[in-house]
């Protein structure tokens, strides 16, 4: 079947979290059915046909008792990581979980004690901090630095924080949500050195790693080092399957893997994906999946180029930060000289665009917004026209 990202998919009334706006959001009082949701990280595109076919076939079997996953499941994960990231992994390293965020919580509980520090880099995906705080550990922030409009890691600060004996874990967002950086091999090697020298475990959340745009190259941390390492992967962002709750956590070190699984067992979970997540994973991690992904990335690149050009030409006080990966644009609105309240009024009340305010990613995100452009081009155009009108 032709991949048609230009087909408009009506998501209102489908129990979509992104589109069920009323009552869902902080700014809910301004949001109504005219609002365009460009917030939470899911795409408005239909799932590939070859995935639907496999799921439908399974539905027709009409029995949904406890499932297991066999060799073909693990082979598909191994195939994908080798093909996409040139990382050869062993079957036993793979621990399926029902989502990456639960895996972050298991890792926090498995590898730290209450009161220990866990390092993150703000501005960052909020559940990094909540998985630490809700489990009574301490968030240790090593903020990213903005250097000539590009975010960089602050290695001097990181070194200090890695050396602190209380800090046992580091959660890396690779590629980084929301700033869109794809970390280079040089940067990642420095992190590996810090991790080995100070015996700090790194959880590398690589959920966005299939969505590398333009000429950028992704390096999986697993290709650089296997010690002190947890890598989180999933079909959810790449193929728009977040509701299937299917992730694979790769843990090469046996003792770390056993500790991680123990945290799962303590809450009654087995490392087995739900039946539809398993089927979708096997369907996606194939040559068909690669082809679909290539087409998706072209569409996303063109959406980003459209967005950037439009803002540069029409609202130059909104700076569209450079993007290397993900479908989440990071926009600097400080040039508009408006208060947070005035910005919300303009964007959510007047323009009726629902975005994620930068502050949710940490103090460092204030003055920015995150805009999800994984939508039909016409929807993006309409949203930008509305922004142009109010600014
Ligand atoms: C960096 C990152 N990790 C994890 C998730 C969510 O993962 P899951 O839905 O598998 O829990 C997201 C979703 O936006 C994300 O951006």
mmCIF file of C-alpha atoms and ligand atoms in Angstrom:
data_model
loop_
_atom_site.group_PDB
_atom_site.id
_atom_site.type_symbol
_atom_site.label_atom_id
_atom_site.label_comp_id
_atom_site.label_asym_id
_atom_site.label_seq_id
_atom_site.Cartn_x
_atom_site.Cartn_y
_atom_site.Cartn_z
ATOM 1 C CA UNK A 1 0.000 0.000 0.000
ATOM 2 C CA UNK A 2 1.089 3.553 -0.712
ATOM 3 C CA UNK A 3 2.267 5.434 2.369
ATOM 4 C CA UNK A 4 0.099 8.470 2.420
ATOM 5 C CA UNK A 5 0.958 10.891 5.172
ATOM 6 C CA UNK A 6 -1.058 13.488 3.293
ATOM 7 C CA UNK A 7 -4.291 11.716 4.124
ATOM 8 C CA UNK A 8 -6.191 13.628 6.816
ATOM 9 C CA UNK A 9 -7.091 11.345 9.714
ATOM 10 C CA UNK A 10 -9.980 12.515 11.899
ATOM 11 C CA UNK A 11 -8.942 11.855 15.491
ATOM 12 C CA UNK A 12 -11.641 13.797 17.306
ATOM 13 C CA UNK A 13 -13.951 11.416 19.118
ATOM 14 C CA UNK A 14 -11.448 8.530 19.105
ATOM 15 C CA UNK A 15 -10.478 8.643 22.786
ATOM 16 C CA UNK A 16 -7.177 10.191 21.755
ATOM 17 C CA UNK A 17 -5.497 11.866 24.706
ATOM 18 C CA UNK A 18 -3.995 14.458 22.388
ATOM 19 C CA UNK A 19 -7.332 15.334 20.781
ATOM 20 C CA UNK A 20 -9.624 14.962 23.826
ATOM 21 C CA UNK A 21 -8.762 18.441 24.832
ATOM 22 C CA UNK A 22 -11.568 19.542 27.020
ATOM 23 C CA UNK A 23 -10.830 18.999 30.678
ATOM 24 C CA UNK A 24 -7.443 17.439 29.999
ATOM 25 C CA UNK A 25 -5.164 20.391 30.240
ATOM 26 C CA UNK A 26 -3.855 23.043 32.554
ATOM 27 C CA UNK A 27 -5.206 25.659 30.146
ATOM 28 C CA UNK A 28 -8.449 23.754 29.604
ATOM 29 C CA UNK A 29 -10.590 26.823 30.070
ATOM 30 C CA UNK A 30 -9.371 28.190 26.736
ATOM 31 C CA UNK A 31 -9.551 25.001 24.772
ATOM 32 C CA UNK A 32 -12.484 23.928 22.631
ATOM 33 C CA UNK A 33 -13.254 21.925 19.503
ATOM 34 C CA UNK A 34 -11.676 24.586 17.297
ATOM 35 C CA UNK A 35 -8.325 24.125 19.040
ATOM 36 C CA UNK A 36 -5.495 22.397 17.203
ATOM 37 C CA UNK A 37 -3.600 20.008 19.479
ATOM 38 C CA UNK A 38 0.151 20.187 18.901
ATOM 39 C CA UNK A 39 1.215 19.041 22.325
ATOM 40 C CA UNK A 40 1.791 15.475 23.580
ATOM 41 C CA UNK A 41 4.228 13.409 21.477
ATOM 42 C CA UNK A 42 1.984 11.325 19.280
ATOM 43 C CA UNK A 43 1.520 11.671 15.550
ATOM 44 C CA UNK A 44 -1.688 12.203 13.592
ATOM 45 C CA UNK A 45 -0.733 9.604 10.992
ATOM 46 C CA UNK A 46 -2.335 6.247 10.389
ATOM 47 C CA UNK A 47 -0.398 3.187 11.490
ATOM 48 C CA UNK A 48 1.191 1.263 8.566
ATOM 49 C CA UNK A 49 -1.147 -1.125 6.758
ATOM 50 C CA UNK A 50 1.181 -4.081 7.291
ATOM 51 C CA UNK A 51 0.785 -3.611 11.055
ATOM 52 C CA UNK A 52 -3.002 -3.356 10.849
ATOM 53 C CA UNK A 53 -3.137 -6.588 8.801
ATOM 54 C CA UNK A 54 -1.194 -8.520 11.434
ATOM 55 C CA UNK A 55 -3.306 -7.139 14.275
ATOM 56 C CA UNK A 56 -6.546 -7.913 12.428
ATOM 57 C CA UNK A 57 -5.415 -11.446 11.748
ATOM 58 C CA UNK A 58 -4.768 -11.941 15.461
ATOM 59 C CA UNK A 59 -8.116 -10.396 16.451
ATOM 60 C CA UNK A 60 -9.848 -12.943 14.223
ATOM 61 C CA UNK A 61 -8.393 -15.752 16.336
ATOM 62 C CA UNK A 62 -10.828 -14.580 19.028
ATOM 63 C CA UNK A 63 -8.949 -15.980 22.025
ATOM 64 C CA UNK A 64 -6.783 -13.725 24.148
ATOM 65 C CA UNK A 65 -5.428 -15.832 26.956
ATOM 66 C CA UNK A 66 -2.010 -15.317 28.535
ATOM 67 C CA UNK A 67 0.615 -14.982 25.851
ATOM 68 C CA UNK A 68 4.284 -15.680 25.529
ATOM 69 C CA UNK A 69 6.761 -14.339 23.001
ATOM 70 C CA UNK A 70 8.954 -16.653 21.004
ATOM 71 C CA UNK A 71 12.230 -16.424 19.149
ATOM 72 C CA UNK A 72 10.760 -14.451 16.238
ATOM 73 C CA UNK A 73 9.929 -11.600 18.633
ATOM 74 C CA UNK A 74 13.474 -11.347 19.982
ATOM 75 C CA UNK A 75 14.906 -11.774 16.483
ATOM 76 C CA UNK A 76 12.881 -8.792 15.261
ATOM 77 C CA UNK A 77 14.256 -6.560 18.052
ATOM 78 C CA UNK A 78 17.799 -7.787 17.347
ATOM 79 C CA UNK A 79 17.319 -7.223 13.603
ATOM 80 C CA UNK A 80 16.118 -3.659 14.094
ATOM 81 C CA UNK A 81 18.856 -2.566 16.479
ATOM 82 C CA UNK A 82 21.520 -4.094 14.238
ATOM 83 C CA UNK A 83 20.053 -2.570 11.082
ATOM 84 C CA UNK A 84 19.259 0.882 12.440
ATOM 85 C CA UNK A 85 21.959 1.391 15.042
ATOM 86 C CA UNK A 86 24.579 -1.185 14.101
ATOM 87 C CA UNK A 87 24.251 -2.668 17.573
ATOM 88 C CA UNK A 88 24.459 -6.469 17.875
ATOM 89 C CA UNK A 89 22.637 -7.590 20.971
ATOM 90 C CA UNK A 90 21.939 -10.939 22.620
ATOM 91 C CA UNK A 91 18.415 -12.259 23.074
ATOM 92 C CA UNK A 92 18.702 -12.451 26.860
ATOM 93 C CA UNK A 93 19.569 -8.748 27.118
ATOM 94 C CA UNK A 94 16.036 -7.833 25.989
ATOM 95 C CA UNK A 95 13.516 -7.074 28.731
ATOM 96 C CA UNK A 96 10.060 -6.162 27.374
ATOM 97 C CA UNK A 97 8.123 -3.650 29.500
ATOM 98 C CA UNK A 98 4.791 -1.930 29.063
ATOM 99 C CA UNK A 99 6.300 1.467 28.294
ATOM 100 C CA UNK A 100 9.509 3.388 28.723
ATOM 101 C CA UNK A 101 8.295 5.523 31.619
ATOM 102 C CA UNK A 102 7.589 2.441 33.768
ATOM 103 C CA UNK A 103 11.096 1.247 32.850
ATOM 104 C CA UNK A 104 12.570 4.543 34.104
ATOM 105 C CA UNK A 105 10.803 3.966 37.432
ATOM 106 C CA UNK A 106 12.047 0.360 37.658
ATOM 107 C CA UNK A 107 15.596 1.536 36.954
ATOM 108 C CA UNK A 108 15.400 4.273 39.591
ATOM 109 C CA UNK A 109 14.177 1.769 42.167
ATOM 110 C CA UNK A 110 16.579 -0.992 41.145
ATOM 111 C CA UNK A 111 19.797 1.010 41.080
ATOM 112 C CA UNK A 112 19.376 3.681 43.746
ATOM 113 C CA UNK A 113 18.227 3.973 47.344
ATOM 114 C CA UNK A 114 15.840 6.552 48.757
ATOM 115 C CA UNK A 115 17.648 9.882 48.993
ATOM 116 C CA UNK A 116 20.225 9.055 46.300
ATOM 117 C CA UNK A 117 20.761 11.469 43.457
ATOM 118 C CA UNK A 118 19.754 10.825 39.853
ATOM 119 C CA UNK A 119 21.235 13.130 37.233
ATOM 120 C CA UNK A 120 19.102 14.606 34.430
ATOM 121 C CA UNK A 121 19.634 17.425 31.959
ATOM 122 C CA UNK A 122 16.942 20.104 31.934
ATOM 123 C CA UNK A 123 15.081 21.144 29.907
ATOM 124 C CA UNK A 124 13.917 17.553 29.611
ATOM 125 C CA UNK A 125 10.884 15.267 29.235
ATOM 126 C CA UNK A 126 9.032 15.765 32.575
ATOM 127 C CA UNK A 127 8.629 12.070 33.561
ATOM 128 C CA UNK A 128 12.423 11.887 33.932
ATOM 129 C CA UNK A 129 12.023 14.064 37.007
ATOM 130 C CA UNK A 130 8.766 12.553 38.243
ATOM 131 C CA UNK A 131 10.136 8.987 38.070
ATOM 132 C CA UNK A 132 12.855 10.168 40.460
ATOM 133 C CA UNK A 133 10.735 12.336 42.752
ATOM 134 C CA UNK A 134 7.813 9.934 43.075
ATOM 135 C CA UNK A 135 10.255 7.271 44.197
ATOM 136 C CA UNK A 136 11.763 9.602 46.823
ATOM 137 C CA UNK A 137 15.115 10.029 45.120
ATOM 138 C CA UNK A 138 16.696 13.415 44.451
ATOM 139 C CA UNK A 139 16.723 15.084 41.051
ATOM 140 C CA UNK A 140 20.239 16.328 40.300
ATOM 141 C CA UNK A 141 19.992 18.736 37.402
ATOM 142 C CA UNK A 142 22.922 19.355 35.089
ATOM 143 C CA UNK A 143 21.299 21.852 32.709
ATOM 144 C CA UNK A 144 22.111 21.842 29.032
ATOM 145 C CA UNK A 145 23.980 24.925 27.823
ATOM 146 C CA UNK A 146 22.892 26.990 24.848
ATOM 147 C CA UNK A 147 25.933 27.747 22.728
ATOM 148 C CA UNK A 148 25.275 29.658 19.487
ATOM 149 C CA UNK A 149 21.684 28.411 19.417
ATOM 150 C CA UNK A 150 22.719 24.800 19.882
ATOM 151 C CA UNK A 151 22.256 22.898 23.109
ATOM 152 C CA UNK A 152 25.344 21.212 24.510
ATOM 153 C CA UNK A 153 26.107 19.131 27.558
ATOM 154 C CA UNK A 154 27.994 20.896 30.319
ATOM 155 C CA UNK A 155 30.789 18.370 30.870
ATOM 156 C CA UNK A 156 32.462 20.363 33.629
ATOM 157 C CA UNK A 157 29.260 20.354 35.643
ATOM 158 C CA UNK A 158 28.510 16.741 34.706
ATOM 159 C CA UNK A 159 31.902 15.603 35.930
ATOM 160 C CA UNK A 160 31.242 17.213 39.322
ATOM 161 C CA UNK A 161 27.875 15.521 39.546
ATOM 162 C CA UNK A 162 29.139 12.110 38.397
ATOM 163 C CA UNK A 163 31.894 12.296 41.039
ATOM 164 C CA UNK A 164 29.423 12.909 43.876
ATOM 165 C CA UNK A 165 29.057 9.455 45.559
ATOM 166 C CA UNK A 166 25.340 9.990 46.290
ATOM 167 C CA UNK A 167 24.604 10.252 42.554
ATOM 168 C CA UNK A 168 24.225 6.703 41.297
ATOM 169 C CA UNK A 169 22.240 7.030 38.092
ATOM 170 C CA UNK A 170 22.059 9.285 35.053
ATOM 171 C CA UNK A 171 19.019 9.400 32.761
ATOM 172 C CA UNK A 172 20.051 10.468 29.282
ATOM 173 C CA UNK A 173 17.539 11.544 26.651
ATOM 174 C CA UNK A 174 19.045 10.460 23.338
ATOM 175 C CA UNK A 175 17.916 12.051 21.050
ATOM 176 C CA UNK A 176 16.870 14.804 23.389
ATOM 177 C CA UNK A 177 13.231 15.718 23.958
ATOM 178 C CA UNK A 178 12.463 18.674 23.811
ATOM 179 C CA UNK A 179 15.609 20.325 22.407
ATOM 180 C CA UNK A 180 15.950 18.015 19.394
ATOM 181 C CA UNK A 181 19.667 17.298 19.725
ATOM 182 C CA UNK A 182 21.098 14.030 18.405
ATOM 183 C CA UNK A 183 24.186 13.526 20.555
ATOM 184 C CA UNK A 184 27.438 12.915 18.694
ATOM 185 C CA UNK A 185 29.741 9.977 19.256
ATOM 186 C CA UNK A 186 32.288 12.358 20.780
ATOM 187 C CA UNK A 187 29.784 13.647 23.332
ATOM 188 C CA UNK A 188 28.575 10.150 24.178
ATOM 189 C CA UNK A 189 32.107 8.816 24.606
ATOM 190 C CA UNK A 190 32.742 11.492 27.233
ATOM 191 C CA UNK A 191 29.646 10.305 29.089
ATOM 192 C CA UNK A 192 30.813 6.703 28.931
ATOM 193 C CA UNK A 193 34.165 7.719 30.432
ATOM 194 C CA UNK A 194 32.393 9.530 33.271
ATOM 195 C CA UNK A 195 30.120 6.540 33.849
ATOM 196 C CA UNK A 196 32.982 4.020 33.994
ATOM 197 C CA UNK A 197 35.309 6.200 36.086
ATOM 198 C CA UNK A 198 32.641 6.985 38.661
ATOM 199 C CA UNK A 199 30.557 3.815 38.469
ATOM 200 C CA UNK A 200 27.385 5.696 37.616
ATOM 201 C CA UNK A 201 24.776 3.696 35.691
ATOM 202 C CA UNK A 202 23.368 5.333 32.565
ATOM 203 C CA UNK A 203 19.799 4.830 31.423
ATOM 204 C CA UNK A 204 19.849 5.913 27.792
ATOM 205 C CA UNK A 205 16.267 6.629 26.721
ATOM 206 C CA UNK A 206 16.524 6.068 22.948
ATOM 207 C CA UNK A 207 12.776 6.071 22.270
ATOM 208 C CA UNK A 208 13.180 8.792 19.593
ATOM 209 C CA UNK A 209 16.244 7.231 17.979
ATOM 210 C CA UNK A 210 14.505 6.104 14.781
ATOM 211 C CA UNK A 211 13.468 9.693 14.111
ATOM 212 C CA UNK A 212 16.812 11.140 13.060
ATOM 213 C CA UNK A 213 16.278 13.904 10.544
ATOM 214 C CA UNK A 214 18.356 15.498 7.791
ATOM 215 C CA UNK A 215 22.058 14.593 7.696
ATOM 216 C CA UNK A 216 22.400 13.669 11.349
ATOM 217 C CA UNK A 217 23.693 10.331 12.552
ATOM 218 C CA UNK A 218 22.551 8.544 15.643
ATOM 219 C CA UNK A 219 24.941 6.642 17.895
ATOM 220 C CA UNK A 220 23.393 4.223 20.346
ATOM 221 C CA UNK A 221 25.189 4.233 23.669
ATOM 222 C CA UNK A 222 25.195 0.434 23.392
ATOM 223 C CA UNK A 223 27.693 0.588 20.522
ATOM 224 C CA UNK A 224 30.185 2.410 22.743
ATOM 225 C CA UNK A 225 30.006 0.494 25.996
ATOM 226 C CA UNK A 226 28.089 -2.343 27.621
ATOM 227 C CA UNK A 227 28.911 -1.746 31.257
ATOM 228 C CA UNK A 228 26.630 0.286 33.570
ATOM 229 C CA UNK A 229 24.111 0.487 30.757
ATOM 230 C CA UNK A 230 20.333 0.364 30.282
ATOM 231 C CA UNK A 231 18.959 1.294 26.845
ATOM 232 C CA UNK A 232 15.253 2.001 26.343
ATOM 233 C CA UNK A 233 13.707 1.361 22.920
ATOM 234 C CA UNK A 234 10.152 1.172 21.623
ATOM 235 C CA UNK A 235 7.923 1.067 18.546
ATOM 236 C CA UNK A 236 5.707 3.719 20.125
ATOM 237 C CA UNK A 237 7.087 7.018 18.775
ATOM 238 C CA UNK A 238 8.414 5.639 15.471
ATOM 239 C CA UNK A 239 5.214 3.925 14.336
ATOM 240 C CA UNK A 240 2.640 5.877 16.362
ATOM 241 C CA UNK A 241 1.748 2.932 18.580
ATOM 242 C CA UNK A 242 2.043 4.435 22.064
ATOM 243 C CA UNK A 243 -1.274 2.939 23.209
ATOM 244 C CA UNK A 244 0.028 -0.583 22.623
ATOM 245 C CA UNK A 245 2.471 -0.070 25.504
ATOM 246 C CA UNK A 246 5.291 -2.105 24.032
ATOM 247 C CA UNK A 247 8.918 -1.279 24.801
ATOM 248 C CA UNK A 248 12.130 -3.232 24.927
ATOM 249 C CA UNK A 249 14.731 -2.402 27.518
ATOM 250 C CA UNK A 250 18.184 -3.666 26.647
ATOM 251 C CA UNK A 251 20.370 -4.536 29.636
ATOM 252 C CA UNK A 252 23.629 -6.285 28.677
ATOM 253 C CA UNK A 253 24.932 -6.763 32.232
ATOM 254 C CA UNK A 254 23.334 -9.805 33.871
ATOM 255 C CA UNK A 255 23.339 -8.557 37.440
ATOM 256 C CA UNK A 256 21.811 -5.197 36.461
ATOM 257 C CA UNK A 257 19.232 -7.056 34.374
ATOM 258 C CA UNK A 258 18.254 -9.291 37.283
ATOM 259 C CA UNK A 259 17.914 -6.293 39.626
ATOM 260 C CA UNK A 260 15.759 -4.503 37.068
ATOM 261 C CA UNK A 261 13.514 -7.539 36.578
ATOM 262 C CA UNK A 262 13.201 -7.937 40.331
ATOM 263 C CA UNK A 263 11.550 -4.499 40.482
ATOM 264 C CA UNK A 264 9.104 -5.681 37.839
ATOM 265 C CA UNK A 265 8.358 -8.888 39.761
ATOM 266 C CA UNK A 266 7.759 -6.905 42.956
ATOM 267 C CA UNK A 267 4.754 -5.246 41.318
ATOM 268 C CA UNK A 268 3.591 -8.469 39.726
ATOM 269 C CA UNK A 269 4.825 -7.837 36.199
ATOM 270 C CA UNK A 270 6.499 -10.325 33.898
ATOM 271 C CA UNK A 271 8.814 -9.244 31.080
ATOM 272 C CA UNK A 272 6.260 -10.202 28.424
ATOM 273 C CA UNK A 273 4.680 -7.631 26.116
ATOM 274 C CA UNK A 274 0.924 -7.620 25.658
ATOM 275 C CA UNK A 275 -0.194 -9.642 22.667
ATOM 276 C CA UNK A 276 -0.907 -6.681 20.363
ATOM 277 C CA UNK A 277 2.307 -4.923 21.311
ATOM 278 C CA UNK A 278 4.249 -8.082 20.519
ATOM 279 C CA UNK A 279 2.580 -8.551 17.140
ATOM 280 C CA UNK A 280 3.059 -4.899 16.213
ATOM 281 C CA UNK A 281 6.733 -4.999 17.237
ATOM 282 C CA UNK A 282 7.377 -7.975 14.962
ATOM 283 C CA UNK A 283 5.489 -6.298 12.119
ATOM 284 C CA UNK A 284 7.315 -2.962 12.484
ATOM 285 C CA UNK A 285 10.840 -4.227 12.919
ATOM 286 C CA UNK A 286 11.091 -5.411 9.315
ATOM 287 C CA UNK A 287 12.143 -4.144 5.906
ATOM 288 C CA UNK A 288 8.535 -2.895 5.457
ATOM 289 C CA UNK A 289 8.927 -0.902 8.661
ATOM 290 C CA UNK A 290 12.157 0.639 7.411
ATOM 291 C CA UNK A 291 10.561 1.728 4.149
ATOM 292 C CA UNK A 292 7.584 3.286 5.965
ATOM 293 C CA UNK A 293 9.931 5.057 8.332
ATOM 294 C CA UNK A 294 11.971 6.534 5.491
ATOM 295 C CA UNK A 295 8.779 7.998 3.983
ATOM 296 C CA UNK A 296 7.670 9.289 7.367
ATOM 297 C CA UNK A 297 10.994 11.041 7.937
ATOM 298 C CA UNK A 298 10.758 12.795 4.554
ATOM 299 C CA UNK A 299 7.302 14.086 5.477
ATOM 300 C CA UNK A 300 8.523 15.233 8.895
ATOM 301 C CA UNK A 301 11.575 16.956 7.407
ATOM 302 C CA UNK A 302 9.364 18.867 5.010
ATOM 303 C CA UNK A 303 6.988 19.845 7.803
ATOM 304 C CA UNK A 304 9.906 21.136 9.875
ATOM 305 C CA UNK A 305 11.329 23.082 6.898
ATOM 306 C CA UNK A 306 7.904 24.593 6.267
ATOM 307 C CA UNK A 307 7.548 25.541 9.925
ATOM 308 C CA UNK A 308 10.983 27.129 10.156
ATOM 309 C CA UNK A 309 10.667 29.072 6.909
ATOM 310 C CA UNK A 310 7.200 30.317 7.862
ATOM 311 C CA UNK A 311 8.367 31.548 11.256
ATOM 312 C CA UNK A 312 11.549 33.120 9.886
ATOM 313 C CA UNK A 313 9.570 34.997 7.249
ATOM 314 C CA UNK A 314 6.433 35.873 9.168
ATOM 315 C CA UNK A 315 7.103 35.890 12.897
ATOM 316 C CA UNK A 316 10.877 36.354 13.198
ATOM 317 C CA UNK A 317 10.544 37.046 16.925
ATOM 318 C CA UNK A 318 9.747 33.372 17.359
ATOM 319 C CA UNK A 319 13.011 31.529 16.912
ATOM 320 C CA UNK A 320 12.703 27.987 15.616
ATOM 321 C CA UNK A 321 15.641 26.171 17.183
ATOM 322 C CA UNK A 322 17.688 23.843 14.976
ATOM 323 C CA UNK A 323 16.335 20.311 14.974
ATOM 324 C CA UNK A 324 18.351 17.137 14.467
ATOM 325 C CA UNK A 325 15.796 14.524 15.488
ATOM 326 C CA UNK A 326 12.241 13.923 16.840
ATOM 327 C CA UNK A 327 9.075 15.582 15.529
ATOM 328 C CA UNK A 328 9.020 18.135 18.330
ATOM 329 C CA UNK A 329 10.052 21.680 17.476
ATOM 330 C CA UNK A 330 11.528 23.793 20.257
ATOM 331 C CA UNK A 331 10.556 27.431 19.772
ATOM 332 C CA UNK A 332 12.124 30.357 21.584
ATOM 333 C CA UNK A 333 9.478 33.020 22.222
ATOM 334 C CA UNK A 334 11.571 35.299 24.396
ATOM 335 C CA UNK A 335 11.934 37.748 21.503
ATOM 336 C CA UNK A 336 8.225 38.524 21.783
ATOM 337 C CA UNK A 337 8.787 40.124 25.212
ATOM 338 C CA UNK A 338 5.553 38.801 26.641
ATOM 339 C CA UNK A 339 4.839 37.344 30.060
ATOM 340 C CA UNK A 340 4.013 33.648 30.357
ATOM 341 C CA UNK A 341 0.362 34.590 30.911
ATOM 342 C CA UNK A 342 0.272 36.813 27.835
ATOM 343 C CA UNK A 343 1.819 34.046 25.737
ATOM 344 C CA UNK A 344 -0.720 31.493 26.913
ATOM 345 C CA UNK A 345 -3.515 33.939 26.169
ATOM 346 C CA UNK A 346 -2.252 34.520 22.661
ATOM 347 C CA UNK A 347 -1.444 30.927 21.768
ATOM 348 C CA UNK A 348 -4.112 28.906 23.509
ATOM 349 C CA UNK A 349 -6.956 31.421 23.860
ATOM 350 C CA UNK A 350 -6.643 33.551 20.733
ATOM 351 C CA UNK A 351 -4.861 31.327 18.200
ATOM 352 C CA UNK A 352 -6.367 28.161 19.709
ATOM 353 C CA UNK A 353 -3.218 26.111 19.362
ATOM 354 C CA UNK A 354 -2.490 23.675 22.167
ATOM 355 C CA UNK A 355 1.227 23.405 22.854
ATOM 356 C CA UNK A 356 3.444 22.336 25.723
ATOM 357 C CA UNK A 357 4.743 25.377 27.603
ATOM 358 C CA UNK A 358 8.514 25.253 28.030
ATOM 359 C CA UNK A 359 8.288 25.493 31.833
ATOM 360 C CA UNK A 360 7.046 21.887 32.099
ATOM 361 C CA UNK A 361 10.507 20.753 30.967
ATOM 362 C CA UNK A 362 12.110 22.568 33.893
ATOM 363 C CA UNK A 363 12.973 26.142 34.802
ATOM 364 C CA UNK A 364 15.383 26.296 31.838
ATOM 365 C CA UNK A 365 12.461 25.835 29.433
ATOM 366 C CA UNK A 366 10.742 29.080 30.421
ATOM 367 C CA UNK A 367 10.168 31.356 27.434
ATOM 368 C CA UNK A 368 10.061 28.399 25.045
ATOM 369 C CA UNK A 369 7.253 26.198 23.744
ATOM 370 C CA UNK A 370 7.352 22.675 22.320
ATOM 371 C CA UNK A 371 5.294 22.187 19.187
ATOM 372 C CA UNK A 372 4.515 18.748 17.769
ATOM 373 C CA UNK A 373 4.566 19.006 13.967
ATOM 374 C CA UNK A 374 3.780 15.335 13.211
ATOM 375 C CA UNK A 375 0.492 16.263 11.601
ATOM 376 C CA UNK A 376 -1.034 16.779 8.177
ATOM 377 C CA UNK A 377 0.713 19.662 6.378
ATOM 378 C CA UNK A 378 -2.589 21.559 6.065
ATOM 379 C CA UNK A 379 -3.092 21.391 9.819
ATOM 380 C CA UNK A 380 0.396 22.804 10.320
ATOM 381 C CA UNK A 381 -0.301 25.568 7.794
ATOM 382 C CA UNK A 382 -3.567 26.498 9.523
ATOM 383 C CA UNK A 383 -1.842 26.581 12.921
ATOM 384 C CA UNK A 384 0.907 28.840 11.601
ATOM 385 C CA UNK A 385 -1.563 31.202 9.940
ATOM 386 C CA UNK A 386 -3.348 31.498 13.282
ATOM 387 C CA UNK A 387 -0.088 32.277 15.072
ATOM 388 C CA UNK A 388 0.742 34.889 12.434
ATOM 389 C CA UNK A 389 -2.606 36.570 13.017
ATOM 390 C CA UNK A 390 -2.176 36.875 16.790
ATOM 391 C CA UNK A 391 1.481 37.904 16.792
HETATM 392 C C1 LIG B 1 11.966 10.743 25.916
HETATM 393 C C2 LIG B 1 10.696 9.990 26.110
HETATM 394 N N1 LIG B 1 10.691 8.877 26.854
HETATM 395 C C3 LIG B 1 9.558 8.176 27.064
HETATM 396 C C4 LIG B 1 8.363 8.578 26.511
HETATM 397 C C5 LIG B 1 7.102 7.820 26.783
HETATM 398 O O1 LIG B 1 7.302 6.468 26.762
HETATM 399 P P1 LIG B 1 6.156 5.424 27.067
HETATM 400 O O2 LIG B 1 4.883 5.956 26.475
HETATM 401 O O3 LIG B 1 6.642 4.188 26.396
HETATM 402 O O4 LIG B 1 6.076 5.279 28.539
HETATM 403 C C6 LIG B 1 8.327 9.742 25.733
HETATM 404 C C7 LIG B 1 7.055 10.217 25.182
HETATM 405 O O5 LIG B 1 6.917 11.308 24.726
HETATM 406 C C8 LIG B 1 9.515 10.460 25.529
HETATM 407 O O6 LIG B 1 9.547 11.568 24.789
#
